[in-house]
PDB file of C-alpha atoms in Angstrom:
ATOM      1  CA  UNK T   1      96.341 147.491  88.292  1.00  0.00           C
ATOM      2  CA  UNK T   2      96.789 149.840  85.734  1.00  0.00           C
ATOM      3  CA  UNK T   3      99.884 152.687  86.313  1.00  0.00           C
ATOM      4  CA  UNK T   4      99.934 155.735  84.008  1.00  0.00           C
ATOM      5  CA  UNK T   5     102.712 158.287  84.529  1.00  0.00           C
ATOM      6  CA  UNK T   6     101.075 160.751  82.475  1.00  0.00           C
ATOM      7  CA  UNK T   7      97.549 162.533  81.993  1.00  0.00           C
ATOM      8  CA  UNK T   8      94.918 159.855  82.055  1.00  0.00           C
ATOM      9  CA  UNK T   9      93.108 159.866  78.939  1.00  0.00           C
ATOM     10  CA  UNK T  10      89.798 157.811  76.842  1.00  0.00           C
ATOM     11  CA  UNK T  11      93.160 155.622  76.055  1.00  0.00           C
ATOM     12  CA  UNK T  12      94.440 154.405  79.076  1.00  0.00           C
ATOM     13  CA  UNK T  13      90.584 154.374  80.300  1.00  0.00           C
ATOM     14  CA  UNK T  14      90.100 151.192  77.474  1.00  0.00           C
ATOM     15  CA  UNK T  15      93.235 150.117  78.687  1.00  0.00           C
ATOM     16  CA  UNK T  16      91.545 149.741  82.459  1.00  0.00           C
ATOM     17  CA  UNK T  17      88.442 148.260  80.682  1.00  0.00           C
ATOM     18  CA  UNK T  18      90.599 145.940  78.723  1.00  0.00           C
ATOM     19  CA  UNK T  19      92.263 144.435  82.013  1.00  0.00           C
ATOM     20  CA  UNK T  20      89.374 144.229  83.556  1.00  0.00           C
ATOM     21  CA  UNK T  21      87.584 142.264  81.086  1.00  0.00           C
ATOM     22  CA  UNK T  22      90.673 139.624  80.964  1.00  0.00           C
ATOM     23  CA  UNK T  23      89.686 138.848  84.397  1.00  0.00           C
ATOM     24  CA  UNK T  24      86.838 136.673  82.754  1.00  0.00           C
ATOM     25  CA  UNK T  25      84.519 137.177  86.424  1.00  0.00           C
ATOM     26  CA  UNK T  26      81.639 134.838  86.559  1.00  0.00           C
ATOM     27  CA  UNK T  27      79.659 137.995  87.280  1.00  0.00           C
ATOM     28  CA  UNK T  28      79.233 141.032  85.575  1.00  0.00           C
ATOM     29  CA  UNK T  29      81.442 144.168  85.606  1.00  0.00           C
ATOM     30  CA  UNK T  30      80.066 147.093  86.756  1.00  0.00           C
ATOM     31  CA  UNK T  31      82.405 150.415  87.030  1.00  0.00           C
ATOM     32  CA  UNK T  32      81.497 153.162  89.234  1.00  0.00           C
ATOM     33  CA  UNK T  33      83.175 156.481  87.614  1.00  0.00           C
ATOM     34  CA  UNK T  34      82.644 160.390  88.107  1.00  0.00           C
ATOM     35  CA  UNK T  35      81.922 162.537  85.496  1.00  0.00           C
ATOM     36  CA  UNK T  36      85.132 163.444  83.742  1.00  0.00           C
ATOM     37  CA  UNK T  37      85.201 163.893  80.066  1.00  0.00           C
ATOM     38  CA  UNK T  38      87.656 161.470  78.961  1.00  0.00           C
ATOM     39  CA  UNK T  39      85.194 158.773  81.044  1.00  0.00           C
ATOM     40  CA  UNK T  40      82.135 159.625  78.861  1.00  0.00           C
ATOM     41  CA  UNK T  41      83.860 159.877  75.689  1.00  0.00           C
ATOM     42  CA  UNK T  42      82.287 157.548  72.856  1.00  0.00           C
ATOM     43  CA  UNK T  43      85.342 155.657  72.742  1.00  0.00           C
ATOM     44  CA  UNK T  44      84.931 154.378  75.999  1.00  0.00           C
ATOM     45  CA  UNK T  45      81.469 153.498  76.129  1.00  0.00           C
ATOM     46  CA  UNK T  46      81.767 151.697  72.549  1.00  0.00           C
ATOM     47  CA  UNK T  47      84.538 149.547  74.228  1.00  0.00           C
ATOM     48  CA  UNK T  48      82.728 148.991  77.372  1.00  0.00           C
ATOM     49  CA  UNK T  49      80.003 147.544  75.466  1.00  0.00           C
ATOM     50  CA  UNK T  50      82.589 145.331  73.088  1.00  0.00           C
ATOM     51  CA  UNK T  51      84.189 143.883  76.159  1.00  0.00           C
ATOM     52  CA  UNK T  52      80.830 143.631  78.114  1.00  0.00           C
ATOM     53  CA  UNK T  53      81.391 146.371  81.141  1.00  0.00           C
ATOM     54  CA  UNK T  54      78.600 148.293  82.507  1.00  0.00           C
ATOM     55  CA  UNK T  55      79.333 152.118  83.104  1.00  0.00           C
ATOM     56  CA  UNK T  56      77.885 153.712  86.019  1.00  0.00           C
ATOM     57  CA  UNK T  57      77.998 157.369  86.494  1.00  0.00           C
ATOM     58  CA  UNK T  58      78.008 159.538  89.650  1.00  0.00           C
ATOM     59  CA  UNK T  59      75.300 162.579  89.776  1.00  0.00           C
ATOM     60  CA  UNK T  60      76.596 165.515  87.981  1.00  0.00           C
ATOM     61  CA  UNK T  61      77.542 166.868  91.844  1.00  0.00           C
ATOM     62  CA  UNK T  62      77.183 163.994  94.583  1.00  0.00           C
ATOM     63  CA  UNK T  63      80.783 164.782  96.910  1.00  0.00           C
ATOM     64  CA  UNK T  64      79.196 162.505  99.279  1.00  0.00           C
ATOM     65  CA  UNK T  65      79.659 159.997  97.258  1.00  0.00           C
ATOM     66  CA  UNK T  66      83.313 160.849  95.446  1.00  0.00           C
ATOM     67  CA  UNK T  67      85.867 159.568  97.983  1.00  0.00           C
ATOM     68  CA  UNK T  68      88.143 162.313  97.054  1.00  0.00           C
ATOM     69  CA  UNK T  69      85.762 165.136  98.168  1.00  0.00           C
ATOM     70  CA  UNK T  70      85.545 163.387 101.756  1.00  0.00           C
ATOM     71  CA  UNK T  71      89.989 163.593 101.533  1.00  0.00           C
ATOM     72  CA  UNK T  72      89.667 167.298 100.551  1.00  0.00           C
ATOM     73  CA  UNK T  73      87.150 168.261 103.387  1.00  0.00           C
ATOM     74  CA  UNK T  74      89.430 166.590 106.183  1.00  0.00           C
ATOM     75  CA  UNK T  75      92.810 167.874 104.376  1.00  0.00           C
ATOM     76  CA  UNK T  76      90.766 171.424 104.329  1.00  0.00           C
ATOM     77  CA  UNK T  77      89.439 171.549 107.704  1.00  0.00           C
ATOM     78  CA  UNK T  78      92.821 169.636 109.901  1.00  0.00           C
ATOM     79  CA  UNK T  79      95.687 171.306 107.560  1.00  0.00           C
ATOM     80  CA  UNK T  80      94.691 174.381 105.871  1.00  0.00           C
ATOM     81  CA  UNK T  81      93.173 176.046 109.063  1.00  0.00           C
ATOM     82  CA  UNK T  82      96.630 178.463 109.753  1.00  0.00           C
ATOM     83  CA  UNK T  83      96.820 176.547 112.894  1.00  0.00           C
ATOM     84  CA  UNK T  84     100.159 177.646 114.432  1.00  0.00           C
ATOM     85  CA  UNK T  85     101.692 174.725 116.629  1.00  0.00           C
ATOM     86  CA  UNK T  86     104.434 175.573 118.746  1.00  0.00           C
ATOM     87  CA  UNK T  87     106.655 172.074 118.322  1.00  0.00           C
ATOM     88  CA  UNK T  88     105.712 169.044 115.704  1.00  0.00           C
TER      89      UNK T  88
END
């Protein structure tokens, strides 16, 4: 695992790539990302192709497939409803 206690960055992207490519896997590595800048940066996709990593991009807007979106929907639809309950 990778920890970053700061803004992730095309930096501490390579630095996932590099990990993951010290993992010498018999089969090839295959990274499923959204579209975020620092991602598609030509940093990263030089070093994915130095350490032998394919990059696989989500469509532009595809929240049925971005895990996140599915937390957001549930966190908007149980929490953020001004649902008054009486005890916890």
């Amino acid at each position: 695992s990778v920890t970053n206690h700061t803004y992730i960055n095309s930096h501490s992207m390579c630095l996932l790539l590099a990990k993951l490519a010290l993992l010498d896997p018999v089969m090839p590595i295959s990274v499923i990302l959204d579209n975020a800048r620092y991602q598609k940066c030509q940093m990263v996709t030089d070093f994915a192709q130095i350490v032998d990593i394919e990059l696989v991009y989500l469509p532009s807007y595809s929240p049925h497939l971005n895990l996140i979106e599915r937390l957001w929907r549930f966190v908007r639809k149980e929490c953020l409803y001004s649902k008054y309950y009486a005890d916890f």
